[in-house]
mmCIF file of C-alpha atoms and ligand atoms in Angstrom:
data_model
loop_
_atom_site.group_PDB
_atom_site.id
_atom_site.type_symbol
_atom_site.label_atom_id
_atom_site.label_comp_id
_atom_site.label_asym_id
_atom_site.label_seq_id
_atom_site.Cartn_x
_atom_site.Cartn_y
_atom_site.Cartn_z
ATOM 1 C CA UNK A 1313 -13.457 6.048 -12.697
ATOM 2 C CA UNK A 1314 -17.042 5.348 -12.712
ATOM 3 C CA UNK A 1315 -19.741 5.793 -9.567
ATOM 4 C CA UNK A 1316 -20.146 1.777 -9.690
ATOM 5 C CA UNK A 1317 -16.683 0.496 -10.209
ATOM 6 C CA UNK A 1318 -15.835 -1.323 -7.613
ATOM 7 C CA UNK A 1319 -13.512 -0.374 -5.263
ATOM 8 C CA UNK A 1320 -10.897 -1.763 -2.763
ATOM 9 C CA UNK A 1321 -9.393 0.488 -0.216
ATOM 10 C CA UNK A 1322 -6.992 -2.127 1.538
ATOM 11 C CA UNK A 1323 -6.462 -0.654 5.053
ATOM 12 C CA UNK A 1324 -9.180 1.504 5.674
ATOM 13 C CA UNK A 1325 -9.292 1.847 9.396
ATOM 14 C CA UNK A 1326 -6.165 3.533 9.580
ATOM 15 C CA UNK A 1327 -5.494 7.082 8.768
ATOM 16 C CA UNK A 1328 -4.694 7.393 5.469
ATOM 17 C CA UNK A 1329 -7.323 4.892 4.394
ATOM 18 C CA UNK A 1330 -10.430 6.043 6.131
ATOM 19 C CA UNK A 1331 -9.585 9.736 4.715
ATOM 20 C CA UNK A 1332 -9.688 8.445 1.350
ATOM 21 C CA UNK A 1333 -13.114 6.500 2.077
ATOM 22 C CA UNK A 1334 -14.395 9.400 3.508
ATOM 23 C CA UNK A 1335 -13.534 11.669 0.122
ATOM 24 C CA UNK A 1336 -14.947 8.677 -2.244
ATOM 25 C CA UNK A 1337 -17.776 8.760 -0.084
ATOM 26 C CA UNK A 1338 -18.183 12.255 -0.671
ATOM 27 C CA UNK A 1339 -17.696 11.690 -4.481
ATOM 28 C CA UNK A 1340 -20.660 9.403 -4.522
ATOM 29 C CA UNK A 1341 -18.694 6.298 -4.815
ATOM 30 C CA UNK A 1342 -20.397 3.382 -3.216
ATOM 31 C CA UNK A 1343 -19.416 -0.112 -4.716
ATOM 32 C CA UNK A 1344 -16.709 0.145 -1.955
ATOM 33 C CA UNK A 1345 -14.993 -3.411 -0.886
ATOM 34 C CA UNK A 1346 -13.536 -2.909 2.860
ATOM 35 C CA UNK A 1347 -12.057 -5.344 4.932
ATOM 36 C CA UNK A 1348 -10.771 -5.496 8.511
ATOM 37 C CA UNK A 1349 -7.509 -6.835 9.364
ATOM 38 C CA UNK A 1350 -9.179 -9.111 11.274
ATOM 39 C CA UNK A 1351 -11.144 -10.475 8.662
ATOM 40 C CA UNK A 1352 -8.042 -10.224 6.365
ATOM 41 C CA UNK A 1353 -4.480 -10.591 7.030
ATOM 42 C CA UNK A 1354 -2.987 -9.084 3.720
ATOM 43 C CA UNK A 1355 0.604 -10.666 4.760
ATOM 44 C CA UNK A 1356 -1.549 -13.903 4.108
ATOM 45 C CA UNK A 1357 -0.648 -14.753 0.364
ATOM 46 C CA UNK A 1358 -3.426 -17.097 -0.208
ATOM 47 C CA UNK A 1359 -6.131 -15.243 1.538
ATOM 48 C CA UNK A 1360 -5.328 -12.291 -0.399
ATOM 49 C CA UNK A 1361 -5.690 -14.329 -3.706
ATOM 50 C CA UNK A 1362 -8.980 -15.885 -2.694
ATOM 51 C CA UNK A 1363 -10.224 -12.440 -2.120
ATOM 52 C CA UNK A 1364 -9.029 -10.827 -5.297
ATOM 53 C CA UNK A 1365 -10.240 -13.745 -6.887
ATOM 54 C CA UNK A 1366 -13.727 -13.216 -5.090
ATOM 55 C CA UNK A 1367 -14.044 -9.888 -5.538
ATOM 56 C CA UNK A 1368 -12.346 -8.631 -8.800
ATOM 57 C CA UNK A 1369 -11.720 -5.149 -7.781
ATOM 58 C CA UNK A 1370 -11.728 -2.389 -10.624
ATOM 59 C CA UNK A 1371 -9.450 -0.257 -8.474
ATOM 60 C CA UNK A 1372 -7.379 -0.497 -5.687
ATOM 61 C CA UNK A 1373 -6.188 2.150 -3.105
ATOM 62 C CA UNK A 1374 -3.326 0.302 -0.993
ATOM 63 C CA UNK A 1375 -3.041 2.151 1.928
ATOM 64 C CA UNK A 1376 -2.023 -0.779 4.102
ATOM 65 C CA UNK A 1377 1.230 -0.516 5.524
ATOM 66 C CA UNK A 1378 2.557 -1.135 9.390
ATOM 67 C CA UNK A 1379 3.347 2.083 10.317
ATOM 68 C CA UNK A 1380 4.993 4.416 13.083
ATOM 69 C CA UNK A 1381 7.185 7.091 14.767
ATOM 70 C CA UNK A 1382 10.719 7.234 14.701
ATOM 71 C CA UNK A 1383 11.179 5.021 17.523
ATOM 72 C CA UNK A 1384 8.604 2.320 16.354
ATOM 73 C CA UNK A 1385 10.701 2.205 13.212
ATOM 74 C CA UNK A 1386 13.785 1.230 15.099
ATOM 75 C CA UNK A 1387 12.914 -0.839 17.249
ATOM 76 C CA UNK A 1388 10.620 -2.979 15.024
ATOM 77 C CA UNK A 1389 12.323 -3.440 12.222
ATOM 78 C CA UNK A 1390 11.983 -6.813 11.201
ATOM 79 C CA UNK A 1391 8.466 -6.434 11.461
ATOM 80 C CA UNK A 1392 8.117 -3.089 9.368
ATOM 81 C CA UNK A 1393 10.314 -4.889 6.686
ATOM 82 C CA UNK A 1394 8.615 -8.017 6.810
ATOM 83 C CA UNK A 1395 4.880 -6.882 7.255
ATOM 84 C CA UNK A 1396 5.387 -3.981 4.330
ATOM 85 C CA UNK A 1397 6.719 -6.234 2.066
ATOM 86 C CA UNK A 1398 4.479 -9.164 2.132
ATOM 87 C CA UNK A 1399 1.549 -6.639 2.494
ATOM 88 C CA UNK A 1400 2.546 -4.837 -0.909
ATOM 89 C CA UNK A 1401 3.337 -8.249 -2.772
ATOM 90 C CA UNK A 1402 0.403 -10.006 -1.818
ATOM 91 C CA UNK A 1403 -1.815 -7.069 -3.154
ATOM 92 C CA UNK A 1404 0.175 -5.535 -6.291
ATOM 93 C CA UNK A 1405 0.372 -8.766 -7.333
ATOM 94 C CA UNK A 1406 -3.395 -10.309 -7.083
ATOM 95 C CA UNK A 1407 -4.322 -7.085 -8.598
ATOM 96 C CA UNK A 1408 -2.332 -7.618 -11.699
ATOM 97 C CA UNK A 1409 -3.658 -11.609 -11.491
ATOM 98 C CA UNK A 1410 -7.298 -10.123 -11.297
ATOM 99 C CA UNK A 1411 -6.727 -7.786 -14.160
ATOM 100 C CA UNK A 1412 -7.455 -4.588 -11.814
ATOM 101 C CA UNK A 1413 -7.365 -1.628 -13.837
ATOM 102 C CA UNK A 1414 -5.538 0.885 -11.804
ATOM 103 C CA UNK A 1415 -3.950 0.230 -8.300
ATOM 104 C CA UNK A 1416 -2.243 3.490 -6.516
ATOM 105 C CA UNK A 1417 0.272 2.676 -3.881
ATOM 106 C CA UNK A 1418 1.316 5.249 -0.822
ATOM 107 C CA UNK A 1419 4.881 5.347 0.131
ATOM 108 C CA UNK A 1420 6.872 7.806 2.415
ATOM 109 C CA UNK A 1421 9.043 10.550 1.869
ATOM 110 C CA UNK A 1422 11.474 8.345 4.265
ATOM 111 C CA UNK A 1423 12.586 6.737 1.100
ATOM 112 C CA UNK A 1424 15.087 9.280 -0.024
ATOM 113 C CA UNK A 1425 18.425 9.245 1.089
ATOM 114 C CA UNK A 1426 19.382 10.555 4.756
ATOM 115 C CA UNK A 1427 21.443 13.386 3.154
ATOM 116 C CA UNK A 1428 19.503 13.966 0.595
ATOM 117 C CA UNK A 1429 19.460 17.983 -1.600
ATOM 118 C CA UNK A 1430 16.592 19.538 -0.664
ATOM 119 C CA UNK A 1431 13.330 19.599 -2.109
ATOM 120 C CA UNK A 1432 13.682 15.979 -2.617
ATOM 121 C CA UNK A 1433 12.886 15.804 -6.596
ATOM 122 C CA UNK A 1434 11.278 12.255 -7.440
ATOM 123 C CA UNK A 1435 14.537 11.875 -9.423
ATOM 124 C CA UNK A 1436 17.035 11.585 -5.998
ATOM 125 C CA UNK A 1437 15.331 8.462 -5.436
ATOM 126 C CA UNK A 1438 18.259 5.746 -4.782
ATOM 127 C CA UNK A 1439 21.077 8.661 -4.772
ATOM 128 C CA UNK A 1440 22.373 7.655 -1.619
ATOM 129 C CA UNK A 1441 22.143 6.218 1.695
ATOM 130 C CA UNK A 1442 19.265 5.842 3.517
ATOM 131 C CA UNK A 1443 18.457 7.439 6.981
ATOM 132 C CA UNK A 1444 19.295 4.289 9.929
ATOM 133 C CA UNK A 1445 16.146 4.525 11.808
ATOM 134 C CA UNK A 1446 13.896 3.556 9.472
ATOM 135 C CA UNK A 1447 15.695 2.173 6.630
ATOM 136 C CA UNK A 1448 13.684 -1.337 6.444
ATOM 137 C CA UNK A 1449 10.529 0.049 6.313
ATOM 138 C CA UNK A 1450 12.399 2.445 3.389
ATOM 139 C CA UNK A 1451 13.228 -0.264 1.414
ATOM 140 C CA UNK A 1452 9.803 -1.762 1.773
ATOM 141 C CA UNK A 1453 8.442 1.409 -0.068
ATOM 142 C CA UNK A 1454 11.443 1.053 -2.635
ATOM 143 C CA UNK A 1455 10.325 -2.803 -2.878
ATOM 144 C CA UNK A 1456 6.299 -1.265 -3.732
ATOM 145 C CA UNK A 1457 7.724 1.477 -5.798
ATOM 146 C CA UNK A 1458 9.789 -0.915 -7.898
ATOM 147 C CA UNK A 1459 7.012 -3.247 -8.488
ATOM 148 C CA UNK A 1460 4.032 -1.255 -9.396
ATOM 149 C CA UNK A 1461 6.927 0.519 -12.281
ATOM 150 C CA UNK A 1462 8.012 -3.293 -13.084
ATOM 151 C CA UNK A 1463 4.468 -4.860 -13.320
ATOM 152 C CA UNK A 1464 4.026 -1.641 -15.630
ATOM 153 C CA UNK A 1465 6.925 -2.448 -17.851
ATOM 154 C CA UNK A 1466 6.699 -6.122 -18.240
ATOM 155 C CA UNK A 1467 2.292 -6.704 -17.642
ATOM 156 C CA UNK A 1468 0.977 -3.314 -18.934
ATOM 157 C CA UNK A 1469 -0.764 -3.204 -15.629
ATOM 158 C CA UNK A 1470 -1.829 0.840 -15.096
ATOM 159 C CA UNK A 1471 -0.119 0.609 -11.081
ATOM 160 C CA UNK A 1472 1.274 4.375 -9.593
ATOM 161 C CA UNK A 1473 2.794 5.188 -6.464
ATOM 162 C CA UNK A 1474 2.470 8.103 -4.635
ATOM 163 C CA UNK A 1475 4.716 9.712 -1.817
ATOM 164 C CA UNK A 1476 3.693 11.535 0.788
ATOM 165 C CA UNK A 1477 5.309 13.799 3.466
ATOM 166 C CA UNK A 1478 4.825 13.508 7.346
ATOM 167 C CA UNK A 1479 0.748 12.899 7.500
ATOM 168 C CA UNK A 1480 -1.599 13.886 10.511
ATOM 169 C CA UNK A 1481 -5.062 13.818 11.109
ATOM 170 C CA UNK A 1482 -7.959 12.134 11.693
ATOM 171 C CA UNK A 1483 -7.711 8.243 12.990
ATOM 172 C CA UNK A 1484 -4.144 9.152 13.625
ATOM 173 C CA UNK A 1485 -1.826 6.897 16.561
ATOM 174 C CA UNK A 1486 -1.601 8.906 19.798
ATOM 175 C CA UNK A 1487 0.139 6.389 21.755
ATOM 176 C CA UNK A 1488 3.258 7.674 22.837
ATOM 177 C CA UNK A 1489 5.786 4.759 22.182
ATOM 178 C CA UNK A 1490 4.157 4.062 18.418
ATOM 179 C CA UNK A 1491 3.296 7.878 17.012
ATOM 180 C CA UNK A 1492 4.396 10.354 14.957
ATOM 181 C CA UNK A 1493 5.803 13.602 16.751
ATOM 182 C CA UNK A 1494 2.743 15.466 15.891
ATOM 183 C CA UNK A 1495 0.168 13.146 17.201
ATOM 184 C CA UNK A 1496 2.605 12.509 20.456
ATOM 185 C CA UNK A 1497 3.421 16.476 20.881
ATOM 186 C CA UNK A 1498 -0.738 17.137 20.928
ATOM 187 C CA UNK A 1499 -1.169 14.251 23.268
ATOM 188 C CA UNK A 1500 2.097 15.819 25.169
ATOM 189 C CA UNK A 1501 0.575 19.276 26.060
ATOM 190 C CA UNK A 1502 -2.981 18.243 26.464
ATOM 191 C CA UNK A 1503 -1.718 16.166 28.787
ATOM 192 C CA UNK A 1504 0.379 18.456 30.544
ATOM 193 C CA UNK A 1505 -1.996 21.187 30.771
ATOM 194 C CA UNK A 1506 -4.793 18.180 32.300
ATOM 195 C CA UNK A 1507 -2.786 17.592 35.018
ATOM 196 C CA UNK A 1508 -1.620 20.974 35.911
ATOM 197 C CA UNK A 1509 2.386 20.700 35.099
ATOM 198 C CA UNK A 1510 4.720 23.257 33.291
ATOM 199 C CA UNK A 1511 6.796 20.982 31.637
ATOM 200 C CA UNK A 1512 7.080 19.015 28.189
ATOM 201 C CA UNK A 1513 9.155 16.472 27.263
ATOM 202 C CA UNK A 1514 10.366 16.769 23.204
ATOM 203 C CA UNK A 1515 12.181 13.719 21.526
ATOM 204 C CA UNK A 1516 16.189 15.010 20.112
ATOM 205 C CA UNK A 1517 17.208 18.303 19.787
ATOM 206 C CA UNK A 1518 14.552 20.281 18.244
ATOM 207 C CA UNK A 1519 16.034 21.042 15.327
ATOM 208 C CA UNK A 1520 14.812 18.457 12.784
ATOM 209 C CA UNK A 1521 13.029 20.011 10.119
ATOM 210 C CA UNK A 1522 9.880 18.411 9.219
ATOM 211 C CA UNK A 1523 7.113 18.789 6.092
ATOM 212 C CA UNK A 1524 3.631 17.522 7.412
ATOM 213 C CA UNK A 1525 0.560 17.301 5.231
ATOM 214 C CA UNK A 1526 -3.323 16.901 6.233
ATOM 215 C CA UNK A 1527 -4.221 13.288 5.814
ATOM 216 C CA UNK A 1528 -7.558 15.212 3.861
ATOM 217 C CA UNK A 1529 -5.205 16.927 1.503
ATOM 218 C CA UNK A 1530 -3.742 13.947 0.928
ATOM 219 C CA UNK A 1531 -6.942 12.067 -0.009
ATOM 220 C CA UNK A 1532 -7.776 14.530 -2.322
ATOM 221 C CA UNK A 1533 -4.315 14.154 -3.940
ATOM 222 C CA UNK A 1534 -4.504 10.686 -3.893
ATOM 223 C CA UNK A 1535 -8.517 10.692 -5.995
ATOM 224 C CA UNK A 1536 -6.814 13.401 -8.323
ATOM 225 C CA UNK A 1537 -3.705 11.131 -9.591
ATOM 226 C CA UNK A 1538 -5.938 8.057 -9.643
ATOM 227 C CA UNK A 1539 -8.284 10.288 -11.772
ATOM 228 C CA UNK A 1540 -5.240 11.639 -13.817
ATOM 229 C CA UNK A 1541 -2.022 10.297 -13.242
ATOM 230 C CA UNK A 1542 -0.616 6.899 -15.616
ATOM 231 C CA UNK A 1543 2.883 7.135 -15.569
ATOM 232 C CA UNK A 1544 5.464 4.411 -14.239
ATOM 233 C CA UNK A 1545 7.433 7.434 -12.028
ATOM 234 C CA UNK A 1546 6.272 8.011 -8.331
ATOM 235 C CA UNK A 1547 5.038 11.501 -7.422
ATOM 236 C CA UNK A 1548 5.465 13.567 -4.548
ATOM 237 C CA UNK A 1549 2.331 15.075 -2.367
ATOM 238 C CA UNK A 1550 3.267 17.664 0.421
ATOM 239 C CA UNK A 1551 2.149 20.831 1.992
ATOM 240 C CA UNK A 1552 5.409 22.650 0.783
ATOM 241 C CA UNK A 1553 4.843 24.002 4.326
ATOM 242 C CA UNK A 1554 8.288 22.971 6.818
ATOM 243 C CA UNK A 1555 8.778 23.689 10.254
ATOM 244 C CA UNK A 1556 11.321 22.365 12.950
ATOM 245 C CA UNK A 1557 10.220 20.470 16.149
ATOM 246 C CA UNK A 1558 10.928 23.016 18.318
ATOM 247 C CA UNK A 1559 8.777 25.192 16.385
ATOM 248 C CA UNK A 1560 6.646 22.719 15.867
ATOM 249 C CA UNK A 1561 6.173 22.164 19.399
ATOM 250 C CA UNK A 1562 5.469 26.142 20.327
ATOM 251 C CA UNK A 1563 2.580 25.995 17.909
ATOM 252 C CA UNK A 1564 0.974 23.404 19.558
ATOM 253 C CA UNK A 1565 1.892 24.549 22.990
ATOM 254 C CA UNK A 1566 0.483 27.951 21.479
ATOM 255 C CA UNK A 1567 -2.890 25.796 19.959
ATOM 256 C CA UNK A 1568 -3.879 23.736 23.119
ATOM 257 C CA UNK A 1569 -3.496 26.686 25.170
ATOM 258 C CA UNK A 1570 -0.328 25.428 27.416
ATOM 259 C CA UNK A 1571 3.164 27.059 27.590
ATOM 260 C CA UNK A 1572 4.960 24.797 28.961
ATOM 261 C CA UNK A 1573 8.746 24.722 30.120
ATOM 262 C CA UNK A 1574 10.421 22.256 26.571
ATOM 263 C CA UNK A 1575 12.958 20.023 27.668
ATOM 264 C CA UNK A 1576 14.509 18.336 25.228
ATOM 265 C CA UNK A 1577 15.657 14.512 25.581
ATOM 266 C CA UNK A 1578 18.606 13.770 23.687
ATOM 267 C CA UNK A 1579 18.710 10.467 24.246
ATOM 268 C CA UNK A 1580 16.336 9.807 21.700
ATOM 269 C CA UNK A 1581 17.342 10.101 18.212
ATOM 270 C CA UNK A 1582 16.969 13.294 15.892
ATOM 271 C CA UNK A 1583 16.710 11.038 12.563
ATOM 272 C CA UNK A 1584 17.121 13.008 9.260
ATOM 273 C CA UNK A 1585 17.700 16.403 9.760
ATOM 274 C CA UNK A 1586 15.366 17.889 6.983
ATOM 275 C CA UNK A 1587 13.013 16.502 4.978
ATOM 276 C CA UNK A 1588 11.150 18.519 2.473
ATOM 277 C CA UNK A 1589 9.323 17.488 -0.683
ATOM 278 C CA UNK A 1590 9.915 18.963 -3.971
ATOM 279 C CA UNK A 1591 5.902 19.500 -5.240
ATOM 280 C CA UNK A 1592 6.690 21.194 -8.396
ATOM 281 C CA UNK A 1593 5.144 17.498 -10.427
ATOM 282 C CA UNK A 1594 2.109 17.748 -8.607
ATOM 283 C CA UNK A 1595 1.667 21.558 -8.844
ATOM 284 C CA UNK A 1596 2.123 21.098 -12.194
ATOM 285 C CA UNK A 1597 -0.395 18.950 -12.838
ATOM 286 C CA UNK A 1598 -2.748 21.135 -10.500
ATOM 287 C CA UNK A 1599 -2.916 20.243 -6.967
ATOM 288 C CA UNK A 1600 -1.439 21.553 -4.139
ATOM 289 C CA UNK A 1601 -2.593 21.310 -0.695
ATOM 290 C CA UNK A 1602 -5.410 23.476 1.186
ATOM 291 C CA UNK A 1603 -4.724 22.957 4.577
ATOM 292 C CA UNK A 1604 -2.466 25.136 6.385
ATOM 293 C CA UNK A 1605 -0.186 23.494 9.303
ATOM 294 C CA UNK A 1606 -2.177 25.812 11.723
ATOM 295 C CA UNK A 1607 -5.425 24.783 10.629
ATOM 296 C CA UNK A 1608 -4.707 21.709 10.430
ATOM 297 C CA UNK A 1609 -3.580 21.184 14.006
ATOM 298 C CA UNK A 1610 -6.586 23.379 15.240
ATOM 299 C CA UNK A 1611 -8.764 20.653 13.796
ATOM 300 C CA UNK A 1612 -6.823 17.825 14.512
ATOM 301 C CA UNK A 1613 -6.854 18.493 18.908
ATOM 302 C CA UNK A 1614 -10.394 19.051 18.501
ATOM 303 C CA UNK A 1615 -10.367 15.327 17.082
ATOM 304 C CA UNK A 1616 -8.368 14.435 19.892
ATOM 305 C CA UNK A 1617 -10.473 15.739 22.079
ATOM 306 C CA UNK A 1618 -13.722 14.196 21.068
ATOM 307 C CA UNK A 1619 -12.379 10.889 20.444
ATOM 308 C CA UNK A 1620 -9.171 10.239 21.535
ATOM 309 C CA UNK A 1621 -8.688 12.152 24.959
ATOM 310 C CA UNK A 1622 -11.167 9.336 26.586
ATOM 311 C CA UNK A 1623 -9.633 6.409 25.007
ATOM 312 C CA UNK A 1624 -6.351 6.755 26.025
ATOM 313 C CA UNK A 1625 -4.925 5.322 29.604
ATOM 314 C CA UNK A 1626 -1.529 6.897 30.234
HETATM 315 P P1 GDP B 1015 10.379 10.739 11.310
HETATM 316 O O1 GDP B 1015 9.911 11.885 10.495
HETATM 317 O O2 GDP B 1015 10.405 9.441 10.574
HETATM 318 O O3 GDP B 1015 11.704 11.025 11.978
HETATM 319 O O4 GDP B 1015 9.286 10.446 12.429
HETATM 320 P P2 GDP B 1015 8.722 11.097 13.765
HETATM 321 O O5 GDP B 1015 7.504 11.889 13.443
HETATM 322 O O6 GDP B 1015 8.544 9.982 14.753
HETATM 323 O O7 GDP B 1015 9.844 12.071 14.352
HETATM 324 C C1 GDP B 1015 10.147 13.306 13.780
HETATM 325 C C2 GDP B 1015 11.084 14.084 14.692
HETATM 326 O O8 GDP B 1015 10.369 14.516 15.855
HETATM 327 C C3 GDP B 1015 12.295 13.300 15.193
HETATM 328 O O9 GDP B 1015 13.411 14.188 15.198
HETATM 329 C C4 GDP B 1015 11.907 12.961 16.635
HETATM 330 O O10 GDP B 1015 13.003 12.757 17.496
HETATM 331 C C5 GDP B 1015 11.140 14.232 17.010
HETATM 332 N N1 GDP B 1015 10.246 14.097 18.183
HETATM 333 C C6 GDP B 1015 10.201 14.963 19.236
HETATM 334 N N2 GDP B 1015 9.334 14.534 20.159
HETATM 335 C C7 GDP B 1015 8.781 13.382 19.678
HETATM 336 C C8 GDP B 1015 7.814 12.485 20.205
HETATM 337 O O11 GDP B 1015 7.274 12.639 21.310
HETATM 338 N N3 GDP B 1015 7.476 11.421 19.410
HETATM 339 C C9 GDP B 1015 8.040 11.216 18.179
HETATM 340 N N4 GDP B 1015 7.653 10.154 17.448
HETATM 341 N N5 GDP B 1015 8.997 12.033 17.680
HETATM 342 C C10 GDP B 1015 9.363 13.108 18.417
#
């Protein structure tokens, strides 16, 4: 990758995007191609050719995706099947008609199956069934994994995919129906503390167990394997670091300074129980993540609190 290629980061208001804008930034990249979803609706098959056709991006970050909590997941689900997968096509497939030369496509770690042996290796991919409450935007990822491999094997075309664990940070969702737990547990205490109660509310039964990874550590995986990385297999980026919600929870009761009575609500659903990544790929090739969880969080309610806290009308 060259300072002047030109470069398309589809999605880059939302999390994952802006962090890897913010690290080419930083890099000195600055033939950057950005587009609002306002100004284009990537499940819009011919506006998405036009502007490949337009713009002939070198490379292409697609971190695009409709995304969300648990509950999001289940209760949207035609939409996170049908928005993923038209988002993915459109794009993996005007970059192969515009002869981009390397596209990198982010996934989830929800593709691996609900009972899957942990670390998930790249390998247990399609082992077994997936987990219920988010299975159609699972297959979506499949879907982009599939066809960045197939447009590999049959066009040449120099497309990866890369996985990532639970992500938090920076330009992340804190509304409470939509969110990750991370995002809604911050939001949670803050919240709590604000308005002078002792009590929390946590989603299932606290057991979960749960990998999370600083959207920053994931941009600089995600510059590294574009830098490095050619092969047709997806790859795996986590912190290695898991925790289980209820822990989870008493470090950020323990980080925003609240220690507040947990009750759990188990009506809501637990999902799959554990969820860790097996890194030893990406290690190998040499990266592994900086941030610590702690750290992490520290920096991510001091976000909250400068930009978030105001915006948000309970
Ligand atoms: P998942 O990793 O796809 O299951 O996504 P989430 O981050 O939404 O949920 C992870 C776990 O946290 C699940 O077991 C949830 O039930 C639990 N959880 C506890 N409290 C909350 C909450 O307030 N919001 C969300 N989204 N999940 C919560």
């Amino acid at each position: 990758m060259n300072q002047d290629d030109k470069i398309y980061v589809a999605g880059h208001n939302g999390m994952v995007g802006s962090a890897i804008l913010r690290k080419l930034k930083a890099e000195g990249f600055h033939n950057l191609e950005l587009k609002s979803s306002q100004e284009l609706d990537l499940r819009d098959q011919n506006a998405v050719r036009d502007f490949f056709d337009d713009v002939r991006p070198d490379y292409v970050f697609l971190a695009a995706a409709k995304v969300g909590g648990i509950l999001a997941n289940d209760t949207h689900r035609a939409e996170f099947l049908y928005d993923n997968l038209s988002i993915q096509n459109n794009v993996i497939h005007s970059s192969y008609l515009s002869k981009v030369k390397k596209l990198l496509f982010l996934g989830s770690s929800c593709i691996y199956p609900k009972e899957c042996p942990q670390p998930m290796k790249e390998d247990y991919l399609l082992t077994g069934k997936l987990e219920p409450t988010n299975e159609p935007y699972a297959i979506a990822k499949i879907a982009g994994i599939k066809m960045c491999d197939s447009y590999r094997d049959q066009y040449g075309c120099n497309f990866i995919s890369v996985m990532p664990s639970n992500l938090y940070g920076p330009n992340d969702n804190y509304d409470l129906k939509s969110s990750h737990v991370l995002p809604a547990l911050i939001r949670k205490f803050h919240e709590s503390k604000s308005a002078g109660q002792n009590k929390v509310t946590v989603w299932g039964s606290g057991n979960p167990l749960r990998e999370f990874l600083h959207v920053d550590d994931l941009a600089t995986a995600c510059m590294f394997l574009m830098k490095n990385y050619n092969e047709r297999n997806f790859i795996n980026v986590g912190s290695g670091e898991e925790i289980s919600i209820r822990d989870l929870a008493n470090l950020i009761a323990d980080i925003v300074g609240h220690q507040a009575t947990i009750e759990f609500d188990s009506t809501k659903p637990d999902g799959t129980l554990r969820k860790i990544m097996s890194n030893e790929r990406i290690n190998a090739l040499g990266w592994e993540a900086k941030i610590s969880l702690r750290e992490g969080i520290e920096i991510a309610y001091k976000e909250y609190l400068d930009h978030h806290n105001q915006e948000i009308v309970p």
